[in-house]
Amino acid sequence: DGEIIPYNCVRNLKTNNYAFKIVDEEEKTEEVYSIEDRKKLLKHLDNKNDLYSLAMSLDFHTIMRIGELLALKWSDFDDDSFRIQRQLVRDVDFEIKGKLKYKWDLKPYVKGRKKNGFRNMPLTSDAKKILARIKEVNPNSEYLFIDENGEILYPVKGATLIGDGASVLKRIQMV
């Protein structure tokens, strides 16, 4: 204190906004779609041509993280495979009245160790059909998934494409 920096700014940091929660392994559950549920969801999405639905369909056929999926460029693909080499990540932008605000940034790396993060993935025939539909909806962009302003399609607050599938599946089963 008081030598080079006139005060220790860390002392003013309010840490009560950030909590560490220990997860009990017995409480931890993973929601996995049954094969029947996947078929129902994919059949429902088969008739949809909006980019969110197409992204969800492609995700079911390629099993990627949402940030990797939405950061895909057409140049990442060849005839039978594609390369995962970037991702969208949510970063803290600033804090207002004790609440964190976030922004999405495109990063030239992927989650995990470098040797496991960057990877080539095979394309199934169904994934190729979905890519053709995406190309029809979005023929001129560098990225697969863009909004009406030409910006990369960002996840909506708290959403995951696969998680959104659960709510779609509930609606399908109610019909």
GROMACS .gro file of C-alpha atoms in nm:
model
  175
    1ASP     CA    1   0.000   0.000   0.000
    2GLY     CA    2   0.112   0.353  -0.080
    3GLU     CA    3   0.438   0.286  -0.266
    4ILE     CA    4   0.389   0.288  -0.643
    5ILE     CA    5   0.009   0.286  -0.657
    6PRO     CA    6  -0.147   0.537  -0.418
    7TYR     CA    7  -0.412   0.292  -0.295
    8ASN     CA    8  -0.508  -0.074  -0.322
    9CYS     CA    9  -0.811  -0.074  -0.552
   10VAL     CA   10  -0.883  -0.439  -0.473
   11ARG     CA   11  -0.990  -0.339  -0.121
   12ASN     CA   12  -1.290  -0.159  -0.277
   13LEU     CA   13  -1.400  -0.462  -0.480
   14LYS     CA   14  -1.743  -0.581  -0.372
   15THR     CA   15  -1.713  -0.958  -0.364
   16ASN     CA   16  -2.060  -1.026  -0.229
   17ASN     CA   17  -2.191  -1.013  -0.588
   18TYR     CA   18  -1.995  -1.324  -0.677
   19ALA     CA   19  -2.066  -1.655  -0.510
   20PHE     CA   20  -1.899  -1.990  -0.541
   21LYS     CA   21  -2.145  -2.276  -0.531
   22ILE     CA   22  -2.034  -2.629  -0.460
   23VAL     CA   23  -2.229  -2.871  -0.677
   24ASP     CA   24  -2.323  -3.194  -0.508
   25GLU     CA   25  -2.240  -3.474  -0.752
   26GLU     CA   26  -2.561  -3.656  -0.655
   27GLU     CA   27  -2.768  -3.350  -0.750
   28LYS     CA   28  -2.586  -3.304  -1.079
   29THR     CA   29  -2.794  -3.436  -1.368
   30GLU     CA   30  -2.751  -3.420  -1.740
   31GLU     CA   31  -3.051  -3.382  -1.961
   32VAL     CA   32  -3.010  -3.603  -2.262
   33TYR     CA   33  -3.258  -3.643  -2.542
   34SER     CA   34  -3.384  -3.990  -2.612
   35ILE     CA   35  -3.356  -4.112  -2.971
   36GLU     CA   36  -3.734  -4.080  -3.000
   37ASP     CA   37  -3.725  -3.719  -2.876
   38ARG     CA   38  -3.443  -3.632  -3.115
   39LYS     CA   39  -3.640  -3.774  -3.407
   40LYS     CA   40  -3.952  -3.575  -3.307
   41LEU     CA   41  -3.755  -3.255  -3.270
   42LEU     CA   42  -3.565  -3.298  -3.596
   43LYS     CA   43  -3.889  -3.382  -3.781
   44HIS     CA   44  -4.044  -3.063  -3.644
   45LEU     CA   45  -3.738  -2.856  -3.741
   46ASP     CA   46  -3.737  -3.009  -4.090
   47ASN     CA   47  -4.008  -2.765  -4.198
   48LYS     CA   48  -3.838  -2.456  -4.053
   49ASN     CA   49  -3.607  -2.234  -4.256
   50ASP     CA   50  -3.518  -1.964  -4.004
   51LEU     CA   51  -3.153  -1.957  -3.903
   52TYR     CA   52  -3.217  -2.043  -3.536
   53SER     CA   53  -3.403  -2.360  -3.635
   54LEU     CA   54  -3.139  -2.449  -3.893
   55ALA     CA   55  -2.865  -2.390  -3.635
   56MET     CA   56  -3.047  -2.618  -3.391
   57SER     CA   57  -3.082  -2.887  -3.659
   58LEU     CA   58  -2.716  -2.864  -3.755
   59ASP     CA   59  -2.615  -2.877  -3.390
   60PHE     CA   60  -2.804  -3.205  -3.342
   61HIS     CA   61  -2.613  -3.352  -3.637
   62THR     CA   62  -2.267  -3.221  -3.545
   63ILE     CA   63  -2.274  -3.187  -3.163
   64MET     CA   64  -2.078  -2.865  -3.112
   65ARG     CA   65  -2.073  -2.599  -2.846
   66ILE     CA   66  -2.307  -2.311  -2.929
   67GLY     CA   67  -2.017  -2.063  -2.955
   68GLU     CA   68  -1.837  -2.288  -3.202
   69LEU     CA   69  -2.150  -2.341  -3.410
   70LEU     CA   70  -2.238  -1.974  -3.442
   71ALA     CA   71  -1.877  -1.882  -3.532
   72LEU     CA   72  -1.865  -2.115  -3.834
   73LYS     CA   73  -1.765  -1.969  -4.171
   74TRP     CA   74  -1.833  -2.123  -4.508
   75SER     CA   75  -1.457  -2.145  -4.557
   76ASP     CA   76  -1.440  -2.395  -4.267
   77PHE     CA   77  -1.611  -2.659  -4.484
   78ASP     CA   78  -1.496  -2.894  -4.754
   79ASP     CA   79  -1.691  -3.178  -4.917
   80ASP     CA   80  -1.700  -3.420  -4.625
   81SER     CA   81  -1.582  -3.235  -4.314
   82PHE     CA   82  -1.540  -2.901  -4.143
   83ARG     CA   83  -1.285  -2.744  -3.911
   84ILE     CA   84  -1.368  -2.591  -3.572
   85GLN     CA   85  -1.118  -2.313  -3.513
   86ARG     CA   86  -1.296  -2.019  -3.348
   87GLN     CA   87  -1.583  -1.951  -3.112
   88LEU     CA   88  -1.811  -1.685  -2.972
   89VAL     CA   89  -1.753  -1.629  -2.603
   90ARG     CA   90  -1.946  -1.422  -2.354
   91ASP     CA   91  -1.721  -1.168  -2.184
   92VAL     CA   92  -1.794  -0.921  -1.909
   93ASP     CA   93  -1.842  -0.580  -2.069
   94PHE     CA   94  -1.900  -0.361  -1.763
   95GLU     CA   95  -2.080  -0.344  -1.430
   96ILE     CA   96  -2.377  -0.118  -1.353
   97LYS     CA   97  -2.517  -0.091  -1.000
   98GLY     CA   98  -2.361  -0.421  -0.899
   99LYS     CA   99  -2.488  -0.613  -1.203
  100LEU     CA  100  -2.256  -0.746  -1.468
  101LYS     CA  101  -2.330  -0.678  -1.833
  102TYR     CA  102  -2.200  -0.909  -2.100
  103LYS     CA  103  -2.104  -0.894  -2.465
  104TRP     CA  104  -2.030  -1.162  -2.721
  105ASP     CA  105  -1.684  -1.166  -2.878
  106LEU     CA  106  -1.548  -1.374  -3.162
  107LYS     CA  107  -1.227  -1.547  -3.048
  108PRO     CA  108  -0.968  -1.720  -3.268
  109TYR     CA  109  -0.949  -2.016  -3.030
  110VAL     CA  110  -1.178  -2.284  -2.892
  111LYS     CA  111  -1.243  -2.421  -2.547
  112GLY     CA  112  -1.012  -2.689  -2.420
  113ARG     CA  113  -0.654  -2.779  -2.485
  114LYS     CA  114  -0.516  -2.666  -2.816
  115LYS     CA  115  -0.467  -3.021  -2.945
  116ASN     CA  116  -0.828  -3.112  -2.859
  117GLY     CA  117  -0.991  -2.774  -2.923
  118PHE     CA  118  -0.911  -2.723  -3.290
  119ARG     CA  119  -1.056  -3.020  -3.469
  120ASN     CA  120  -1.192  -3.155  -3.793
  121MET     CA  121  -1.542  -3.299  -3.782
  122PRO     CA  122  -1.710  -3.526  -4.036
  123LEU     CA  123  -2.026  -3.418  -4.217
  124THR     CA  124  -2.317  -3.660  -4.231
  125SER     CA  125  -2.548  -3.662  -4.531
  126ASP     CA  126  -2.819  -3.498  -4.314
  127ALA     CA  127  -2.576  -3.224  -4.205
  128LYS     CA  128  -2.494  -3.158  -4.572
  129LYS     CA  129  -2.866  -3.118  -4.650
  130ILE     CA  130  -2.903  -2.870  -4.363
  131LEU     CA  131  -2.601  -2.676  -4.489
  132ALA     CA  132  -2.765  -2.653  -4.832
  133ARG     CA  133  -3.079  -2.508  -4.669
  134ILE     CA  134  -2.866  -2.260  -4.471
  135LYS     CA  135  -2.695  -2.155  -4.797
  136GLU     CA  136  -3.038  -2.088  -4.952
  137VAL     CA  137  -3.137  -1.864  -4.660
  138ASN     CA  138  -2.795  -1.702  -4.629
  139PRO     CA  139  -2.618  -1.720  -4.966
  140ASN     CA  140  -2.380  -1.424  -4.944
  141SER     CA  141  -2.237  -1.408  -4.592
  142GLU     CA  142  -1.895  -1.519  -4.476
  143TYR     CA  143  -2.058  -1.674  -4.165
  144LEU     CA  144  -2.333  -1.936  -4.169
  145PHE     CA  145  -2.555  -1.770  -3.913
  146ILE     CA  146  -2.617  -1.396  -3.941
  147ASP     CA  147  -2.906  -1.170  -3.844
  148GLU     CA  148  -3.098  -0.928  -4.067
  149ASN     CA  149  -2.826  -0.662  -4.010
  150GLY     CA  150  -2.551  -0.891  -4.138
  151GLU     CA  151  -2.409  -0.945  -3.789
  152ILE     CA  152  -2.321  -1.286  -3.647
  153LEU     CA  153  -2.629  -1.441  -3.489
  154TYR     CA  154  -2.575  -1.426  -3.113
  155PRO     CA  155  -2.747  -1.650  -2.861
  156VAL     CA  156  -3.038  -1.491  -2.681
  157LYS     CA  157  -2.994  -1.434  -2.309
  158GLY     CA  158  -2.964  -1.761  -2.120
  159ALA     CA  159  -3.035  -1.973  -2.426
  160THR     CA  160  -2.867  -2.274  -2.567
  161LEU     CA  161  -2.983  -2.418  -2.894
  162ILE     CA  162  -3.011  -2.767  -2.749
  163GLY     CA  163  -3.185  -2.628  -2.439
  164ASP     CA  164  -3.429  -2.445  -2.665
  165GLY     CA  165  -3.498  -2.781  -2.823
  166ALA     CA  166  -3.640  -2.900  -2.491
  167SER     CA  167  -3.902  -2.623  -2.491
  168VAL     CA  168  -3.984  -2.692  -2.857
  169LEU     CA  169  -4.016  -3.062  -2.778
  170LYS     CA  170  -4.263  -2.988  -2.496
  171ARG     CA  171  -4.476  -2.781  -2.737
  172ILE     CA  172  -4.467  -3.060  -2.999
  173GLN     CA  173  -4.581  -3.318  -2.745
  174MET     CA  174  -4.868  -3.095  -2.631
  175VAL     CA  175  -5.009  -3.079  -2.984
   0.00000   0.00000   0.00000
